[in-house]
CSV table of C-alpha atoms in Angstrom, one decimal:
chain,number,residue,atom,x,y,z
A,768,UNK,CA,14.6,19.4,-13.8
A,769,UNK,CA,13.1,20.0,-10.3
A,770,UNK,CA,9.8,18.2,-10.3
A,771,UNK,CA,8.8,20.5,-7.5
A,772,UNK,CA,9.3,24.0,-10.2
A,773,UNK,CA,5.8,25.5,-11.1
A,774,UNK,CA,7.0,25.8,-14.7
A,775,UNK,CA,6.0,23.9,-17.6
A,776,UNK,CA,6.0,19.9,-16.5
A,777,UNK,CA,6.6,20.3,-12.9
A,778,UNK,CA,4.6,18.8,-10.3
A,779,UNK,CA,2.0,21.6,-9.9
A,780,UNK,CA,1.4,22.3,-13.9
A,781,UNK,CA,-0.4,19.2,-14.7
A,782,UNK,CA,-3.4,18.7,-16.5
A,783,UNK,CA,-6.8,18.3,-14.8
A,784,UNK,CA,-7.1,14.8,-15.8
A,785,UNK,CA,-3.7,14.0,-13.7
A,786,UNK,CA,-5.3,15.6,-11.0
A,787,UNK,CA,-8.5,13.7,-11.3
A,788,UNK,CA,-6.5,10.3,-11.1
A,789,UNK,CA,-4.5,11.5,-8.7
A,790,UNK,CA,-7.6,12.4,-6.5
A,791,UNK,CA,-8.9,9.6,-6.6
A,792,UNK,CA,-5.3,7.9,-5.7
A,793,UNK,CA,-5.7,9.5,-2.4
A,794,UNK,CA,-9.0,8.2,-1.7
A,795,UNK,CA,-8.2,4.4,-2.8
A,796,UNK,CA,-5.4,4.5,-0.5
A,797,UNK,CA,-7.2,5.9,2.3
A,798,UNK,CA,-9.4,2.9,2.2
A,799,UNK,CA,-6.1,0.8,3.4
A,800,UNK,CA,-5.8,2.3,7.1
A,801,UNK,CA,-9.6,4.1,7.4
A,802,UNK,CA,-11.0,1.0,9.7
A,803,UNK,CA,-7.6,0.8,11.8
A,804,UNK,CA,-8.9,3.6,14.2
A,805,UNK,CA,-12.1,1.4,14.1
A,806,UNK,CA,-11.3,-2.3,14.5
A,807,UNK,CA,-12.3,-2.4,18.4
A,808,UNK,CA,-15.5,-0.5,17.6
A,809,UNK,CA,-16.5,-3.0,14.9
A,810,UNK,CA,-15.5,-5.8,17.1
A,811,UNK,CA,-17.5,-4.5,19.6
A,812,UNK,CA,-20.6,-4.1,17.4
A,813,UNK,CA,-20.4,-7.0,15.5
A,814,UNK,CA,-19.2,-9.1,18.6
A,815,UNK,CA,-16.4,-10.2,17.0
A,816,UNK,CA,-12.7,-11.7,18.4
A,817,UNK,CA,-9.8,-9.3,17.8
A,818,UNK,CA,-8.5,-11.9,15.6
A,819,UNK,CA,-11.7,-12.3,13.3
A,820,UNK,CA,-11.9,-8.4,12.8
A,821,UNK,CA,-8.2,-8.3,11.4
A,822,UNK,CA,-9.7,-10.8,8.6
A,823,UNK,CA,-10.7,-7.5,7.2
A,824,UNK,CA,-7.3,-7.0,6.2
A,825,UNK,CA,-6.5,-10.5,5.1
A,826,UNK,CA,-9.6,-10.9,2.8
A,827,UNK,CA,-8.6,-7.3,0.9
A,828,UNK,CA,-4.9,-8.2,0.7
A,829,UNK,CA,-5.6,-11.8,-0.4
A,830,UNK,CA,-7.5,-11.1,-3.2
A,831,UNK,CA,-5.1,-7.8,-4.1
A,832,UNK,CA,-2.4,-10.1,-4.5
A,833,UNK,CA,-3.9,-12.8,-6.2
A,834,UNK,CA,-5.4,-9.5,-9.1
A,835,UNK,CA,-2.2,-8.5,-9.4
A,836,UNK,CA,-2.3,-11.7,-11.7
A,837,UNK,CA,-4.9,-10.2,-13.4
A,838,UNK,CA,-5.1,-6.6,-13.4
A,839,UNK,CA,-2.6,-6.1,-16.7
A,840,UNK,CA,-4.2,-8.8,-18.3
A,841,UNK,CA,-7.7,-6.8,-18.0
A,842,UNK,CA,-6.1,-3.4,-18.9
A,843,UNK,CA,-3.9,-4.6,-21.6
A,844,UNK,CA,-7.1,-5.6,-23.1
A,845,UNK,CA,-9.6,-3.1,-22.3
A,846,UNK,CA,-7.4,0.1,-21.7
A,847,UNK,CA,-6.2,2.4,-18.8
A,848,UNK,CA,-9.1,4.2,-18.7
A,849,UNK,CA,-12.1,1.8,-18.1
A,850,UNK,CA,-10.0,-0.5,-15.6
A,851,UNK,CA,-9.7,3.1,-13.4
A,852,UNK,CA,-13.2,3.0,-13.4
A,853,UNK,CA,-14.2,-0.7,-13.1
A,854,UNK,CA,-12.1,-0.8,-10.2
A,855,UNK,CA,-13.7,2.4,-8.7
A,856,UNK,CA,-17.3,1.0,-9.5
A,857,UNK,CA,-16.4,-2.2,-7.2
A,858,UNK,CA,-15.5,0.0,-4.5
A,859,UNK,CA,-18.4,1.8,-4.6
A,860,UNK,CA,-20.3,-1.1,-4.3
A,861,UNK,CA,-18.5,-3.1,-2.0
A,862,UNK,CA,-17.2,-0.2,0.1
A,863,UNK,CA,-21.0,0.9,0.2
A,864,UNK,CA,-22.1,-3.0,1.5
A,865,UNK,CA,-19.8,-3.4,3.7
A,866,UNK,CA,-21.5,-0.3,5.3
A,867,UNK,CA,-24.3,-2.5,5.7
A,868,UNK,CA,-23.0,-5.8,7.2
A,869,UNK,CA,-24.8,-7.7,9.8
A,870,UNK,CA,-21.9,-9.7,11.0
A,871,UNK,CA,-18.4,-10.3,10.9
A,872,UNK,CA,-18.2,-12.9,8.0
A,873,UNK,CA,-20.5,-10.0,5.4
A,874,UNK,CA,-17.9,-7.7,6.5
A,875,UNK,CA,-15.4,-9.6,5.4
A,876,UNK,CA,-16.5,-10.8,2.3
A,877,UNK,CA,-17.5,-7.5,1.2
A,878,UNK,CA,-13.8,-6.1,2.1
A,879,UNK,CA,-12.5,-9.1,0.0
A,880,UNK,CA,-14.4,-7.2,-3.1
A,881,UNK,CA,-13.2,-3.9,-2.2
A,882,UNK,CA,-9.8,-5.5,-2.5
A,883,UNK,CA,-10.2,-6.8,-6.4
A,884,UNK,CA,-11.5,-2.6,-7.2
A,885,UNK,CA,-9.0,-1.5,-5.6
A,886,UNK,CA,-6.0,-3.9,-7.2
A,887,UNK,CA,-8.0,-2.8,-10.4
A,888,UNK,CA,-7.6,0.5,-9.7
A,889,UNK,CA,-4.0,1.3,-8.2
A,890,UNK,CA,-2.6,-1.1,-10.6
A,891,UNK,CA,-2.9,0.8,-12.9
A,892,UNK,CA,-3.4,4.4,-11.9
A,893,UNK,CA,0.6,5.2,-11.5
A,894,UNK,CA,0.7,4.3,-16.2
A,895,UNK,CA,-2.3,6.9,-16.3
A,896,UNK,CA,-0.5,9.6,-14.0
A,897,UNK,CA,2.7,9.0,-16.1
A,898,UNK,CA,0.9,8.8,-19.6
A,899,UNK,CA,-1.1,11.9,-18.9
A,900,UNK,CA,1.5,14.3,-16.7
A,901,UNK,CA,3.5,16.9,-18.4
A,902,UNK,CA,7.2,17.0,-18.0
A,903,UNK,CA,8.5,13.2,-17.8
A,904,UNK,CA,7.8,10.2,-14.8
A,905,UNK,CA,9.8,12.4,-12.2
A,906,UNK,CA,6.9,14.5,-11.9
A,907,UNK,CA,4.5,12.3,-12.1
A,908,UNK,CA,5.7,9.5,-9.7
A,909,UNK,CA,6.6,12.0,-7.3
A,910,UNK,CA,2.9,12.7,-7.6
A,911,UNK,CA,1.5,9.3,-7.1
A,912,UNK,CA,3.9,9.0,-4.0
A,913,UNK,CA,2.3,11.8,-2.2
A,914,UNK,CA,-1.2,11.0,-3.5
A,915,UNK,CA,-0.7,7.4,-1.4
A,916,UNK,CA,1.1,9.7,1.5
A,917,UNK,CA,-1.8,11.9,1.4
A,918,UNK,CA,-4.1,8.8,1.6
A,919,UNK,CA,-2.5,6.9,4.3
A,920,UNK,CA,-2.4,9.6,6.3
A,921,UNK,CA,-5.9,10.8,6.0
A,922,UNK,CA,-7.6,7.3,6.3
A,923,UNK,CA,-7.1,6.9,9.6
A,924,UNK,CA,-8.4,10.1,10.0
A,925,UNK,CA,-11.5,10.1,8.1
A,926,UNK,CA,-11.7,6.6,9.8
A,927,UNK,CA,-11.7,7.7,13.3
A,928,UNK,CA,-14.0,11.8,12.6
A,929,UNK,CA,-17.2,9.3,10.5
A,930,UNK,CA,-16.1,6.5,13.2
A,931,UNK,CA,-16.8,8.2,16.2
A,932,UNK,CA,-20.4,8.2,15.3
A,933,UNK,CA,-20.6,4.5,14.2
A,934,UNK,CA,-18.3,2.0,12.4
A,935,UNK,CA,-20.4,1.8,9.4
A,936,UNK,CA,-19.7,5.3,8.3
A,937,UNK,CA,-16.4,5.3,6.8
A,938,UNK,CA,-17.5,2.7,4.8
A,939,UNK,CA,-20.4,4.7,3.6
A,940,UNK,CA,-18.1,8.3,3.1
A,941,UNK,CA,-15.2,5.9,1.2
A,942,UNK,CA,-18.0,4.8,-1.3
A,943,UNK,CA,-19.5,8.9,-2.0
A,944,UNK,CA,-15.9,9.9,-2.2
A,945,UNK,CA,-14.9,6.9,-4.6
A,946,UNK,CA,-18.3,7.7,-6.5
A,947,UNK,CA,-17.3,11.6,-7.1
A,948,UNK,CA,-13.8,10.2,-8.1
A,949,UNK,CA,-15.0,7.8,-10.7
A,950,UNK,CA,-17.3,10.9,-12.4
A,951,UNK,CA,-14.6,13.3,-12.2
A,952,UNK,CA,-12.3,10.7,-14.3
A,953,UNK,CA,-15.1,9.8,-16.8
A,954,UNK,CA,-15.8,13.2,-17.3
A,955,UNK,CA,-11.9,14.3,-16.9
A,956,UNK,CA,-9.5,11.7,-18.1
A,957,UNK,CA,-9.7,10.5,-22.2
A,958,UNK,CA,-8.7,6.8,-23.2
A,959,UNK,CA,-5.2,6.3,-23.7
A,960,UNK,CA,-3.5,4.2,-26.2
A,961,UNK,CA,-3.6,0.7,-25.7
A,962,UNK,CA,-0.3,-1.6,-24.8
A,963,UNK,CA,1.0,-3.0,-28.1
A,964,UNK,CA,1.1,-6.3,-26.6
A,965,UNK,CA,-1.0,-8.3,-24.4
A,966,UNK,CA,-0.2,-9.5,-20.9
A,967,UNK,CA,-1.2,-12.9,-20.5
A,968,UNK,CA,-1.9,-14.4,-16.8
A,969,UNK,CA,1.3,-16.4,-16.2
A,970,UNK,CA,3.9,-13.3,-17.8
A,971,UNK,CA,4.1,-11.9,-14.3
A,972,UNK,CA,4.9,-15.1,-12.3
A,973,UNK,CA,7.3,-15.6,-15.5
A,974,UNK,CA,9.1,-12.5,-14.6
A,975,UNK,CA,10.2,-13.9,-11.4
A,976,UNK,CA,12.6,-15.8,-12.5
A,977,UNK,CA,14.7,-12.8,-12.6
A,978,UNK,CA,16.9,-13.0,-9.9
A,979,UNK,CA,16.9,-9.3,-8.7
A,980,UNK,CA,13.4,-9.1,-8.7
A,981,UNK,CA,12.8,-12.5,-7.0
A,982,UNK,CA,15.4,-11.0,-4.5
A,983,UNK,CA,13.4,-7.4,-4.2
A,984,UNK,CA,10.3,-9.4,-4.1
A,985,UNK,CA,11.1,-12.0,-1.1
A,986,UNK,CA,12.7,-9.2,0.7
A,987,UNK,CA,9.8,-7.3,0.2
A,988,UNK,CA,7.4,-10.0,1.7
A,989,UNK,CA,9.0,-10.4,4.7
A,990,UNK,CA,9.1,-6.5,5.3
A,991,UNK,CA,5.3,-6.5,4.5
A,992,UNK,CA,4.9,-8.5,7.2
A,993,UNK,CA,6.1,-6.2,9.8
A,994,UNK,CA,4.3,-3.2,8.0
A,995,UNK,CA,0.7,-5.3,8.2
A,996,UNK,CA,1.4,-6.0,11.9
A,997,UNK,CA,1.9,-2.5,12.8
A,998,UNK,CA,-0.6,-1.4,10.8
A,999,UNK,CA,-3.7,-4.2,11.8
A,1000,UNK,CA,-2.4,-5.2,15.5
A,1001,UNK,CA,-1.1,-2.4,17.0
A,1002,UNK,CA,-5.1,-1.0,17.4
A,1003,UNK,CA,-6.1,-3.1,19.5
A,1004,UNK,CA,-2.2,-3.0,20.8
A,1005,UNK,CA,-3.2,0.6,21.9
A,1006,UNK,CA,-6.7,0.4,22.8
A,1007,UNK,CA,-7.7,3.9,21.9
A,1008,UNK,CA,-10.9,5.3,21.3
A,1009,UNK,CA,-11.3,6.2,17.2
A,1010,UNK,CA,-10.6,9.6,17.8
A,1011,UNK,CA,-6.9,8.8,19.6
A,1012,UNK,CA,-6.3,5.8,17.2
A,1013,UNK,CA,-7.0,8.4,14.1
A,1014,UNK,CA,-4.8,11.1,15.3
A,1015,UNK,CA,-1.7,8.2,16.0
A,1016,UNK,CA,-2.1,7.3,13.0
A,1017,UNK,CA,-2.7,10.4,11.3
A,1018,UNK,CA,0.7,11.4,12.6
A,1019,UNK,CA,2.0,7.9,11.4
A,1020,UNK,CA,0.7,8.8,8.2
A,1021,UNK,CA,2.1,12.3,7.4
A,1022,UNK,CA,5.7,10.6,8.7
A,1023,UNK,CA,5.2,7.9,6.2
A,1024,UNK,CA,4.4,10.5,3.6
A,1025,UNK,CA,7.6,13.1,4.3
A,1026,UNK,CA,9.9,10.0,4.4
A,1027,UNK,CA,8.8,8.8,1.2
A,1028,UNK,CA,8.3,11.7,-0.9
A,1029,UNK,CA,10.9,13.6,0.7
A,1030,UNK,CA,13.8,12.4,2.6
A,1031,UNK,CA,14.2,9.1,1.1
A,1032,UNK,CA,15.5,10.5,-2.8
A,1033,UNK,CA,18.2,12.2,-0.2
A,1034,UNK,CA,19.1,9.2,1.5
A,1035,UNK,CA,19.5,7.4,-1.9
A,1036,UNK,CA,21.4,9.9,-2.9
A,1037,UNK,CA,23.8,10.6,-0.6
A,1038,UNK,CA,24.3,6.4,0.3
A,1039,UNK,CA,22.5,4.4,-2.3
A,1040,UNK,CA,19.6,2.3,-2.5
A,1041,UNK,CA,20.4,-0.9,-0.6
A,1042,UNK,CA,22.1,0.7,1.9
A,1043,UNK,CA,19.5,2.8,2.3
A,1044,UNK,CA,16.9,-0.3,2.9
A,1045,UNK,CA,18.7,-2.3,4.3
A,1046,UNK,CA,19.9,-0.1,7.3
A,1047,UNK,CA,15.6,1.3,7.2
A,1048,UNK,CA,14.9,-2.3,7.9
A,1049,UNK,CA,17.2,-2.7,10.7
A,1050,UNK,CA,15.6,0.3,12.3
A,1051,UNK,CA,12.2,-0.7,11.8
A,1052,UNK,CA,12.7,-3.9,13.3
A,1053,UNK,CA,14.4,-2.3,16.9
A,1054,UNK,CA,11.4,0.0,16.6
A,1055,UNK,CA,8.9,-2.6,16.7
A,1056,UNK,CA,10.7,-4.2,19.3
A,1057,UNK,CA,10.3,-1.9,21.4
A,1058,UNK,CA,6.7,-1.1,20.6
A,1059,UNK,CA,6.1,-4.4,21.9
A,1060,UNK,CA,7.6,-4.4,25.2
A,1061,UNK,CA,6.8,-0.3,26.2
A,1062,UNK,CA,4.5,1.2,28.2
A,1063,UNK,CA,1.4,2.6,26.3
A,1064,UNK,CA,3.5,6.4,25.4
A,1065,UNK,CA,6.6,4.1,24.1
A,1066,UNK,CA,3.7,2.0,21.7
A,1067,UNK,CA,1.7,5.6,20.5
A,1068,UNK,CA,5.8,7.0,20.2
A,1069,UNK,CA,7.1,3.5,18.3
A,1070,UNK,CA,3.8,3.3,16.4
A,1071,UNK,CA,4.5,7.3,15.1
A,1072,UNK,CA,7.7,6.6,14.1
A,1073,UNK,CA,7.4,3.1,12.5
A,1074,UNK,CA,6.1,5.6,9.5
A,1075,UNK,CA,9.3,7.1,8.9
A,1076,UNK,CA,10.9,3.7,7.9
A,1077,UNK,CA,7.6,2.6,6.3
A,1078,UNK,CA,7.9,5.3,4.1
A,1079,UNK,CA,12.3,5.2,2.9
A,1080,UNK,CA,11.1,1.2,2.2
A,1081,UNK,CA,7.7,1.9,0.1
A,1082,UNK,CA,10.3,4.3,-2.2
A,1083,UNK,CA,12.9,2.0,-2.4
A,1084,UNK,CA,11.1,-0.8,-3.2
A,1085,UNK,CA,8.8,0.6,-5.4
A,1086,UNK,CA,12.5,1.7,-7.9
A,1087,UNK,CA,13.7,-1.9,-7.1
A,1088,UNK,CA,10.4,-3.1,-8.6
A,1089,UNK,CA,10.3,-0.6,-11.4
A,1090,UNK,CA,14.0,-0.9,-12.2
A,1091,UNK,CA,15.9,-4.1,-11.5
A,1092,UNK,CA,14.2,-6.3,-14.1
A,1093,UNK,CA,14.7,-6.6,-17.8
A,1094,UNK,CA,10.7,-7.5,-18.3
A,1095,UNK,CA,8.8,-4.9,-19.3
A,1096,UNK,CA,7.5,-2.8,-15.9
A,1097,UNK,CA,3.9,-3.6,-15.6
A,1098,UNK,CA,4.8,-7.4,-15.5
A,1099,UNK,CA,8.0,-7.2,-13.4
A,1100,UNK,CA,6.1,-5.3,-11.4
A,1101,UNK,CA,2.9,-7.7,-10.9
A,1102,UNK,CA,4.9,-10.4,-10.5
A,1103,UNK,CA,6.5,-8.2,-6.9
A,1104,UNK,CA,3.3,-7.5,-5.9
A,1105,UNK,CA,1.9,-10.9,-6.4
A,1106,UNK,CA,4.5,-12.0,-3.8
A,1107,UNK,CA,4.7,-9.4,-1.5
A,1108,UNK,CA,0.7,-8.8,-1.0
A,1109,UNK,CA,0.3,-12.3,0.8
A,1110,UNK,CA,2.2,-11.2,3.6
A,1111,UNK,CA,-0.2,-8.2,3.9
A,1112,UNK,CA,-2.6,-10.4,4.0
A,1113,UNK,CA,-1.0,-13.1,6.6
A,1114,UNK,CA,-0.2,-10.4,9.4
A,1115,UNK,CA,-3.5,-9.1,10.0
A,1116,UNK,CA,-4.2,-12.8,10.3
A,1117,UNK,CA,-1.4,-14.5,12.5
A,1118,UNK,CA,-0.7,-11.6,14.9
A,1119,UNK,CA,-3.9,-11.6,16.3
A,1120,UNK,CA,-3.2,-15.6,16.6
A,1121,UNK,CA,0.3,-15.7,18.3
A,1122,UNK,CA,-0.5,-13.5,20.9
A,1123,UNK,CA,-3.9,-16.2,21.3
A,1124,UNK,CA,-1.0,-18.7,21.6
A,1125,UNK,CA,1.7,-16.6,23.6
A,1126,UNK,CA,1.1,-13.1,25.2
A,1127,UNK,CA,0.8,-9.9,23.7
A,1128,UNK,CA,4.6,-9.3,23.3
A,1129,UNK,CA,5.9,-12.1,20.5
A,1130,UNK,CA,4.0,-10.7,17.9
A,1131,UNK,CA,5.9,-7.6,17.9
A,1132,UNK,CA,9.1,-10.4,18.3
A,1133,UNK,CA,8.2,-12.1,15.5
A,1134,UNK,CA,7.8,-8.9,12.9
A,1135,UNK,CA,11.0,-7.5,14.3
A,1136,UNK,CA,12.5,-11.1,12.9
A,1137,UNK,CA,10.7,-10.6,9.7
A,1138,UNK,CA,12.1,-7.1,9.1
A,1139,UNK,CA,15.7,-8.2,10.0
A,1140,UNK,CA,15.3,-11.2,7.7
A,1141,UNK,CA,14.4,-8.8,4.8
A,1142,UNK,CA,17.5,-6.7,5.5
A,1143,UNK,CA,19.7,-10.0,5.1
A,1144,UNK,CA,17.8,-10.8,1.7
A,1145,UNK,CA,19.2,-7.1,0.4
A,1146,UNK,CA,22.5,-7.9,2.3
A,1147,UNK,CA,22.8,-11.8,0.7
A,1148,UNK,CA,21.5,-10.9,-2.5
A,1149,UNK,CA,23.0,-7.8,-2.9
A,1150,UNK,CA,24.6,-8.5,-6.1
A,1151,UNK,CA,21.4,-9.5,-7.8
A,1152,UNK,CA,19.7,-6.3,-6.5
A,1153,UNK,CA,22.4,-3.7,-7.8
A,1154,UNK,CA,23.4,-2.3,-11.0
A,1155,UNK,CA,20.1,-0.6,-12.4
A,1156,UNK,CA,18.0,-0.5,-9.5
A,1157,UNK,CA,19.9,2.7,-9.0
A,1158,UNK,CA,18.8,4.6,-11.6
A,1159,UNK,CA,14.7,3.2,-12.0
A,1160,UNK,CA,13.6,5.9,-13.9
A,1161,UNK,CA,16.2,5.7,-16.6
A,1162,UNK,CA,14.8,2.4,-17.3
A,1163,UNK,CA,11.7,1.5,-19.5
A,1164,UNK,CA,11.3,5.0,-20.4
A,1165,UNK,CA,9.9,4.4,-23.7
A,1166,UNK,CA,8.1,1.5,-22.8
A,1167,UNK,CA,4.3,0.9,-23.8
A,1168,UNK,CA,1.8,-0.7,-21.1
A,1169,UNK,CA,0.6,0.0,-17.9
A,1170,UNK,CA,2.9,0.2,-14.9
A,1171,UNK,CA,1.6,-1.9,-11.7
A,1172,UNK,CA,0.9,-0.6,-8.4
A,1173,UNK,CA,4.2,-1.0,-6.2
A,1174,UNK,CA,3.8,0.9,-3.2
């Protein structure tokens, strides 16, 4: 069936309380990129070092990782339904304080809370989308996929058009747009069944003694590095004014979105997943090689294009996490993200500091290395990483629980 067909179960017949989740989707995954086009403009008005504002990034990502330990143990327990809107109640709050912050060290604290609603929340939104869409998880996780397309494109912009004003108004319009999304699922979406078994704390980190994903998962942290580089250096890399910075990464975004929703099930399809990745990676890395030793068109150019491999990884990765183990897929798939989000959350931090150490160029150097070293995980462990990885949504289908956030 083509998830794209109108009919009964495609993409675009799907209840309203689909549509709800994946609404809010967008919005929760606009709050990732909506203070790149502002991180000079809050260092500026909170007199902050370029390295202390990217802390921003490392305080949410920190504390996403470490929830992926939790987030399935909370909704195994209290249902899909009222983790959506725990998590979206944090984010309102902390989205809305962070609005408020006097310094640097409020901001970050209160981004660090944002980060534990939003883990709550895109942990499990993807089992909600599936549980409630018509027509079978094609459908619905080509949903989700465009819903964080949609939102990583449109961060940056909403960042930079509430930005230009001041940098405490994207924080302000993500906390009314999580707000209208939290009453349109508590009026919209109906409590699901609950998983017939409980996840404890330690099943995830248990799950990674399966090779494959232990393999999908280190490769995966080393890619995230380069993606976090891009995404919390290169701002201050470019030196734009919110308005320029949004529209770069605007266009980043909408690549990032085509590639993943789009052109990546070719690619699989015509060459498989690992080759698929592994040759992505490879690309990624010459690309952000060269963002880091062009003139300022070759960085806005590199930075566009950076999305179009962002996006062919986040796919593939995301089946590799949802296919390659035998635990069940909210686990397998908490234990990936445990390991991966902590080198989200080191980029934003170290870039900043080697270019202290060195010069603007060897940060780009060093997340070109980390992209070709994930591309020799998939190549050395290629063994581990095949057999049903290539067919993810065969895999599972039956299975009870909620499904963790993998993109």
């Amino acid at each position: 069936m083509d998830p794209f067909d109108a009919g009964a179960g495609g993409l675009l017949k799907q209840p309203r309380s689909v549509w709800a989740t994946a609404g809010a989707s967008v919005v929760a995954f606009m709050g990732i990129g909506l203070v790149d086009p502002i991180l000079p403009s809050i260092a500026q008005g909170l007199h902050a070092t370029a390295s202390q504002v990217s802390l921003l990034f490392t305080s949410y990502f920190l504390i996403t990782a470490v929830a992926m330990l939790v987030t399935g143990f909370v909704s195994s327990r209290i249902g899909g339904r009222k983790t959506l809107l725990l998590g979206l109640a944090f984010v309102v709050v902390f989205a809305g304080l962070a609005g408020t912050s006097g310094s640097v060290g409020e901001l970050v604290g209160f981004r660090a809370g944002w980060g534990l609603g939003n883990a709550l929340f895109v942990s499990t939104a993807l089992a909600v989308i599936v549980g409630a869409a018509a027509g079978g998880s094609a459908a619905a996780i080509l949903l989700y996929e465009s819903a964080l397309g949609l939102g990583m494109a449109c961060g940056p912009l909403l960042g930079a058009l509430l930005g230009d004003a001041s940098w405490r108004y994207p924080f302000f319009g993500t906390a009314f747009l999580m707000a209208v999304g939290f009453l349109c699922i508590a009026v919209l979406l109906k409590e699901q069944p609950k998983p017939t078994r409980k996840t404890s704390l330690l099943d995830p980190v248990k799950a990674l003694g399966h090779g494959g994903l232990a393999s999908a998962a280190t490769s995966a942290f080393f890619y995230n590095y380069t993606f976090f580089t891009v995404l919390a250096f290169t701002p201050f890399v470019l030196n734009m004014s919110p308005y320029r910075s949004g529209a770069v990464f605007f266009a980043w975004g909408v690549l990032l979105a085509v590639f993943s929703v789009i052109v990546a099930p070719r690619l699989q399809k015509r060459f498989g997943s690992l080759k698929v990745l592994g040759g992505s990676l490879v690309l990624l890395a010459a690309d952000v090689l060269v963002l880091g030793y062009g003139d300022h068109t070759t960085a806005v150019v590199c930075t566009i294009l950076s999305g179009a491999f962002i996006g062919v990884n986040n796919t593939v990765y995301t089946e590799l996490a949802l296919g390659i183990s035998d635990a069940p897929r909210p686990v397998a798939s908490a234990g990936y993200n445990f390991v991966r989000w902590f080198a989200a959350a080191a980029a934003p931090y170290f870039a900043p500091k080697i270019e202290e150490w060195t010069d603007l160029h060897i940060p780009f150097v060093v997340a070109a290395v980390t992209a070709v070293v994930g591309a020799l995980v998939v190549v050395v462990r290629r063994k581990a990483l095949t057999g049903e990885a290539e067919q993810p949504e065969t895999r599972h289908a039956a299975e009870d629980g909620v499904t963790v956030f993998a993109n």
